[in-house]
Amino acid sequence: MPLGGGNKCGCCQKTVYFAEEVLCDGRSFHKSCFLCMVCRKNLDSTTVAVHMDEVYCKACYGKKYGPKGYGYGQGAGTLSMDKGESLGITHEEPGPHHPTCKPNPSKLAQKFGGADKCPRCGKSVYAAEKVIGAGSSWHKTGCFSCATCGKSLESTTVADRDGEIYCKGCYSKSFGPKGFGYGAGAGALAHTQ
């Protein structure tokens, strides 16, 4: 320990007294000086990463010294808007937005805000009762059900063919592969009455 009461801070080179000392990689720091070299966040023993004589938070260390390239994403906690300009990558600006849905051709519907028509019953489908499946809007109750067995469907259980919707079991029985070795199994056994 040098003369003057304590070790020198690895950042500001001033004396660090025992009550404010943080030790890292054999060096002493003031608690207020123990910051990431890049983002200046406070560090502790669980968030520090050391490279040579520099201290970083793990996120900044990974960006600066970690593996680069496709498949080495840093995850949602460290998303970046960096587009790679520093590496000489140039990007084209996206073109104008073109809606993918077809507008309702009816002049009356455009004037009064008409709704889509349900393919099962032919009536208007409003936002509060709307479910989208097979590229169409359906009534959630009654109409959004299997065409074969009538079972109510959800977005995860729907299968479509030629604009009609089916449950996965009925779809595989009607349109799936046929022959020996393609049995539907116990999960798709039909209940006979």
C-alpha atoms as a printed R data frame, in Angstrom:
    type eleno elety resid chain resno       x       y       z
1   ATOM     1    CA   MET     A     1   0.000   0.000   0.000
2   ATOM     2    CA   PRO     A     2   1.581   3.316  -1.057
3   ATOM     3    CA   LEU     A     3   2.086   6.197   1.294
4   ATOM     4    CA   GLY     A     4  -0.976   8.425   1.632
5   ATOM     5    CA   GLY     A     5  -3.602   6.079   3.020
6   ATOM     6    CA   GLY     A     6  -4.625   3.714   0.242
7   ATOM     7    CA   ASN     A     7  -4.197   2.287  -3.241
8   ATOM     8    CA   LYS     A     8  -4.550   4.382  -6.369
9   ATOM     9    CA   CYS     A     9  -7.785   4.122  -8.365
10  ATOM    10    CA   GLY     A    10  -7.455   2.245 -11.667
11  ATOM    11    CA   CYS     A    11  -9.534   4.965 -13.338
12  ATOM    12    CA   CYS     A    12  -8.818   8.398 -11.833
13  ATOM    13    CA   GLN     A    13  -5.429   7.551 -10.185
14  ATOM    14    CA   LYS     A    14  -6.496   9.199  -6.901
15  ATOM    15    CA   THR     A    15  -6.221   7.529  -3.503
16  ATOM    16    CA   VAL     A    16  -8.916   4.928  -2.764
17  ATOM    17    CA   TYR     A    17  -9.786   4.555   0.921
18  ATOM    18    CA   PHE     A    18 -11.034   1.273   2.332
19  ATOM    19    CA   ALA     A    19 -14.683   2.329   2.738
20  ATOM    20    CA   GLU     A    20 -15.033   3.228  -0.967
21  ATOM    21    CA   GLU     A    21 -12.792   0.531  -2.450
22  ATOM    22    CA   VAL     A    22 -13.868  -1.950  -5.121
23  ATOM    23    CA   LEU     A    23 -11.322  -4.582  -6.144
24  ATOM    24    CA   CYS     A    24 -11.234  -5.946  -9.668
25  ATOM    25    CA   ASP     A    25  -8.486  -7.877 -11.444
26  ATOM    26    CA   GLY     A    26  -5.976  -6.964  -8.724
27  ATOM    27    CA   ARG     A    27  -6.672  -3.221  -9.005
28  ATOM    28    CA   SER     A    28  -8.595  -0.827  -6.758
29  ATOM    29    CA   PHE     A    29 -11.380   1.494  -7.902
30  ATOM    30    CA   HIS     A    30 -13.637   4.062  -6.278
31  ATOM    31    CA   LYS     A    31 -17.250   2.832  -6.331
32  ATOM    32    CA   SER     A    32 -18.101   5.919  -8.404
33  ATOM    33    CA   CYS     A    33 -15.256   5.201 -10.876
34  ATOM    34    CA   PHE     A    34 -16.104   1.520 -11.383
35  ATOM    35    CA   LEU     A    35 -18.017   2.159 -14.633
36  ATOM    36    CA   CYS     A    36 -18.186   0.554 -18.060
37  ATOM    37    CA   MET     A    37 -15.700   2.173 -20.480
38  ATOM    38    CA   VAL     A    38 -18.389   2.425 -23.198
39  ATOM    39    CA   CYS     A    39 -21.874   2.982 -21.709
40  ATOM    40    CA   ARG     A    40 -20.729   4.315 -18.305
41  ATOM    41    CA   LYS     A    41 -23.071   2.029 -16.337
42  ATOM    42    CA   ASN     A    42 -22.138   1.167 -12.742
43  ATOM    43    CA   LEU     A    43 -20.507  -2.247 -12.491
44  ATOM    44    CA   ASP     A    44 -20.361  -4.953  -9.855
45  ATOM    45    CA   SER     A    45 -18.822  -8.410  -9.615
46  ATOM    46    CA   THR     A    46 -21.641 -10.000 -11.651
47  ATOM    47    CA   THR     A    47 -21.661  -7.490 -14.529
48  ATOM    48    CA   VAL     A    48 -17.969  -6.727 -15.042
49  ATOM    49    CA   ALA     A    49 -15.825  -8.025 -17.907
50  ATOM    50    CA   VAL     A    50 -12.120  -7.124 -18.064
51  ATOM    51    CA   HIS     A    51 -10.008  -6.750 -21.203
52  ATOM    52    CA   MET     A    52  -6.378  -5.770 -20.667
53  ATOM    53    CA   ASP     A    53  -6.638  -2.752 -18.302
54  ATOM    54    CA   GLU     A    54 -10.157  -1.782 -19.348
55  ATOM    55    CA   VAL     A    55 -13.427  -2.677 -17.592
56  ATOM    56    CA   TYR     A    56 -16.736  -3.141 -19.443
57  ATOM    57    CA   CYS     A    57 -20.235  -4.320 -18.714
58  ATOM    58    CA   LYS     A    58 -20.847  -7.759 -20.222
59  ATOM    59    CA   ALA     A    59 -23.104  -6.356 -22.980
60  ATOM    60    CA   CYS     A    60 -20.527  -3.807 -24.222
61  ATOM    61    CA   TYR     A    61 -17.698  -6.330 -23.897
62  ATOM    62    CA   GLY     A    62 -19.646  -8.792 -26.043
63  ATOM    63    CA   LYS     A    63 -20.308  -6.164 -28.706
64  ATOM    64    CA   LYS     A    64 -16.690  -5.048 -28.805
65  ATOM    65    CA   TYR     A    65 -14.766  -8.308 -28.377
66  ATOM    66    CA   GLY     A    66 -17.324 -11.096 -28.783
67  ATOM    67    CA   PRO     A    67 -17.843 -13.243 -31.884
68  ATOM    68    CA   LYS     A    68 -19.228 -11.456 -34.924
69  ATOM    69    CA   GLY     A    69 -21.374 -12.610 -37.803
70  ATOM    70    CA   TYR     A    70 -24.603 -14.421 -38.523
71  ATOM    71    CA   GLY     A    71 -25.885 -16.551 -35.638
72  ATOM    72    CA   TYR     A    72 -24.149 -14.577 -32.887
73  ATOM    73    CA   GLY     A    73 -27.049 -12.270 -31.998
74  ATOM    74    CA   GLN     A    74 -26.935 -10.699 -28.580
75  ATOM    75    CA   GLY     A    75 -30.622 -11.250 -27.724
76  ATOM    76    CA   ALA     A    76 -33.460  -8.936 -26.787
77  ATOM    77    CA   GLY     A    77 -31.590  -7.392 -23.844
78  ATOM    78    CA   THR     A    78 -29.004  -5.763 -26.102
79  ATOM    79    CA   LEU     A    79 -30.792  -4.993 -29.351
80  ATOM    80    CA   SER     A    80 -28.937  -2.506 -31.477
81  ATOM    81    CA   MET     A    81 -29.898  -0.192 -34.312
82  ATOM    82    CA   ASP     A    82 -26.388  -0.499 -35.764
83  ATOM    83    CA   LYS     A    83 -26.754  -1.149 -39.501
84  ATOM    84    CA   GLY     A    84 -23.052  -1.785 -40.121
85  ATOM    85    CA   GLU     A    85 -22.069   1.582 -41.656
86  ATOM    86    CA   SER     A    86 -18.721   1.406 -39.843
87  ATOM    87    CA   LEU     A    87 -18.014  -1.792 -41.789
88  ATOM    88    CA   GLY     A    88 -18.869  -0.213 -45.158
89  ATOM    89    CA   ILE     A    89 -22.349  -1.751 -45.457
90  ATOM    90    CA   THR     A    90 -24.899   0.456 -47.214
91  ATOM    91    CA   HIS     A    91 -28.658   0.008 -47.087
92  ATOM    92    CA   GLU     A    92 -31.387   1.148 -49.460
93  ATOM    93    CA   GLU     A    93 -34.312   3.026 -48.002
94  ATOM    94    CA   PRO     A    94 -37.557   1.020 -48.084
95  ATOM    95    CA   GLY     A    95 -40.078   1.975 -50.759
96  ATOM    96    CA   PRO     A    96 -43.524   3.378 -50.033
97  ATOM    97    CA   HIS     A    97 -45.916   1.206 -48.045
98  ATOM    98    CA   HIS     A    98 -48.490  -0.727 -50.065
99  ATOM    99    CA   PRO     A    99 -51.332  -2.307 -48.065
100 ATOM   100    CA   THR     A   100 -51.669  -6.047 -48.631
101 ATOM   101    CA   CYS     A   101 -55.403  -6.313 -48.051
102 ATOM   102    CA   LYS     A   102 -57.896  -5.550 -50.800
103 ATOM   103    CA   PRO     A   103 -60.147  -2.540 -50.182
104 ATOM   104    CA   ASN     A   104 -63.903  -3.171 -50.024
105 ATOM   105    CA   PRO     A   105 -65.171  -2.322 -53.543
106 ATOM   106    CA   SER     A   106 -68.681  -1.391 -52.442
107 ATOM   107    CA   LYS     A   107 -69.232   2.399 -52.579
108 ATOM   108    CA   LEU     A   108 -71.840   2.120 -49.819
109 ATOM   109    CA   ALA     A   109 -69.436   0.158 -47.621
110 ATOM   110    CA   GLN     A   110 -66.657   2.717 -48.183
111 ATOM   111    CA   LYS     A   111 -68.977   5.586 -47.294
112 ATOM   112    CA   PHE     A   112 -70.470   4.031 -44.143
113 ATOM   113    CA   GLY     A   113 -67.511   1.865 -42.994
114 ATOM   114    CA   GLY     A   114 -68.915  -1.544 -43.939
115 ATOM   115    CA   ALA     A   115 -67.354  -4.737 -42.641
116 ATOM   116    CA   ASP     A   116 -66.039  -7.919 -44.278
117 ATOM   117    CA   LYS     A   117 -68.488 -10.699 -45.098
118 ATOM   118    CA   CYS     A   118 -68.278 -14.067 -43.336
119 ATOM   119    CA   PRO     A   119 -67.790 -16.875 -45.900
120 ATOM   120    CA   ARG     A   120 -69.937 -19.296 -43.839
121 ATOM   121    CA   CYS     A   121 -73.077 -17.210 -43.213
122 ATOM   122    CA   GLY     A   122 -72.576 -14.277 -45.599
123 ATOM   123    CA   LYS     A   123 -73.287 -11.641 -42.922
124 ATOM   124    CA   SER     A   124 -71.023  -8.701 -41.971
125 ATOM   125    CA   VAL     A   125 -68.187  -9.421 -39.542
126 ATOM   126    CA   TYR     A   126 -67.345  -6.568 -37.173
127 ATOM   127    CA   ALA     A   127 -64.108  -6.144 -35.217
128 ATOM   128    CA   ALA     A   128 -65.510  -7.357 -31.871
129 ATOM   129    CA   GLU     A   129 -66.539 -10.746 -33.306
130 ATOM   130    CA   LYS     A   130 -63.842 -11.141 -35.989
131 ATOM   131    CA   VAL     A   131 -61.438 -14.063 -36.355
132 ATOM   132    CA   ILE     A   132 -59.184 -14.365 -39.399
133 ATOM   133    CA   GLY     A   133 -58.572 -17.777 -40.925
134 ATOM   134    CA   ALA     A   134 -57.942 -19.079 -44.463
135 ATOM   135    CA   GLY     A   135 -57.511 -15.492 -45.654
136 ATOM   136    CA   SER     A   136 -61.062 -14.471 -44.659
137 ATOM   137    CA   SER     A   137 -62.861 -12.897 -41.713
138 ATOM   138    CA   TRP     A   138 -65.198 -15.224 -39.784
139 ATOM   139    CA   HIS     A   139 -67.624 -14.832 -36.863
140 ATOM   140    CA   LYS     A   140 -65.853 -16.225 -33.787
141 ATOM   141    CA   THR     A   141 -68.946 -18.010 -32.478
142 ATOM   142    CA   GLY     A   142 -70.800 -20.370 -34.752
143 ATOM   143    CA   CYS     A   143 -69.006 -19.786 -38.052
144 ATOM   144    CA   PHE     A   144 -65.321 -20.323 -37.142
145 ATOM   145    CA   SER     A   145 -65.782 -24.083 -36.790
146 ATOM   146    CA   CYS     A   146 -64.761 -27.243 -38.652
147 ATOM   147    CA   ALA     A   147 -66.740 -27.793 -41.870
148 ATOM   148    CA   THR     A   148 -66.821 -31.557 -41.208
149 ATOM   149    CA   CYS     A   149 -67.396 -32.083 -37.482
150 ATOM   150    CA   GLY     A   150 -68.506 -28.588 -36.394
151 ATOM   151    CA   LYS     A   151 -65.843 -28.337 -33.676
152 ATOM   152    CA   SER     A   152 -65.025 -24.748 -32.664
153 ATOM   153    CA   LEU     A   153 -61.571 -23.703 -33.908
154 ATOM   154    CA   GLU     A   154 -58.698 -21.489 -32.793
155 ATOM   155    CA   SER     A   155 -55.808 -19.999 -34.738
156 ATOM   156    CA   THR     A   156 -53.577 -22.910 -33.672
157 ATOM   157    CA   THR     A   157 -56.057 -25.657 -34.594
158 ATOM   158    CA   VAL     A   158 -57.308 -24.419 -37.973
159 ATOM   159    CA   ALA     A   159 -56.405 -25.960 -41.336
160 ATOM   160    CA   ASP     A   160 -57.828 -24.682 -44.612
161 ATOM   161    CA   ARG     A   161 -58.401 -25.989 -48.112
162 ATOM   162    CA   ASP     A   162 -60.171 -24.247 -50.992
163 ATOM   163    CA   GLY     A   163 -61.466 -21.464 -48.719
164 ATOM   164    CA   GLU     A   164 -63.074 -23.881 -46.218
165 ATOM   165    CA   ILE     A   165 -61.747 -24.435 -42.679
166 ATOM   166    CA   TYR     A   166 -61.294 -27.726 -40.819
167 ATOM   167    CA   CYS     A   167 -59.930 -28.966 -37.508
168 ATOM   168    CA   LYS     A   168 -56.548 -30.689 -37.854
169 ATOM   169    CA   GLY     A   169 -58.058 -34.152 -37.301
170 ATOM   170    CA   CYS     A   170 -60.737 -33.848 -40.007
171 ATOM   171    CA   TYR     A   171 -58.269 -32.220 -42.394
172 ATOM   172    CA   SER     A   172 -55.764 -35.063 -42.048
173 ATOM   173    CA   LYS     A   173 -58.507 -37.696 -42.463
174 ATOM   174    CA   SER     A   174 -59.936 -36.011 -45.561
175 ATOM   175    CA   PHE     A   175 -56.831 -34.656 -47.274
176 ATOM   176    CA   GLY     A   176 -53.837 -36.335 -45.632
177 ATOM   177    CA   PRO     A   177 -51.814 -39.230 -47.039
178 ATOM   178    CA   LYS     A   178 -53.626 -42.561 -47.382
179 ATOM   179    CA   GLY     A   179 -52.425 -46.136 -47.162
180 ATOM   180    CA   PHE     A   180 -50.600 -48.509 -44.836
181 ATOM   181    CA   GLY     A   181 -48.410 -46.695 -42.300
182 ATOM   182    CA   TYR     A   182 -50.334 -43.421 -42.456
183 ATOM   183    CA   GLY     A   183 -52.837 -44.099 -39.676
184 ATOM   184    CA   ALA     A   184 -54.088 -41.055 -37.840
185 ATOM   185    CA   GLY     A   185 -53.241 -42.675 -34.471
186 ATOM   186    CA   ALA     A   186 -54.969 -42.543 -31.103
187 ATOM   187    CA   GLY     A   187 -54.895 -38.744 -31.042
188 ATOM   188    CA   ALA     A   188 -57.345 -38.590 -33.935
189 ATOM   189    CA   LEU     A   189 -59.742 -41.434 -33.116
190 ATOM   190    CA   ALA     A   190 -63.300 -40.594 -34.087
191 ATOM   191    CA   HIS     A   191 -66.101 -40.742 -31.545
192 ATOM   192    CA   THR     A   192 -69.031 -42.684 -32.992
193 ATOM   193    CA   GLN     A   193 -72.508 -42.316 -31.564
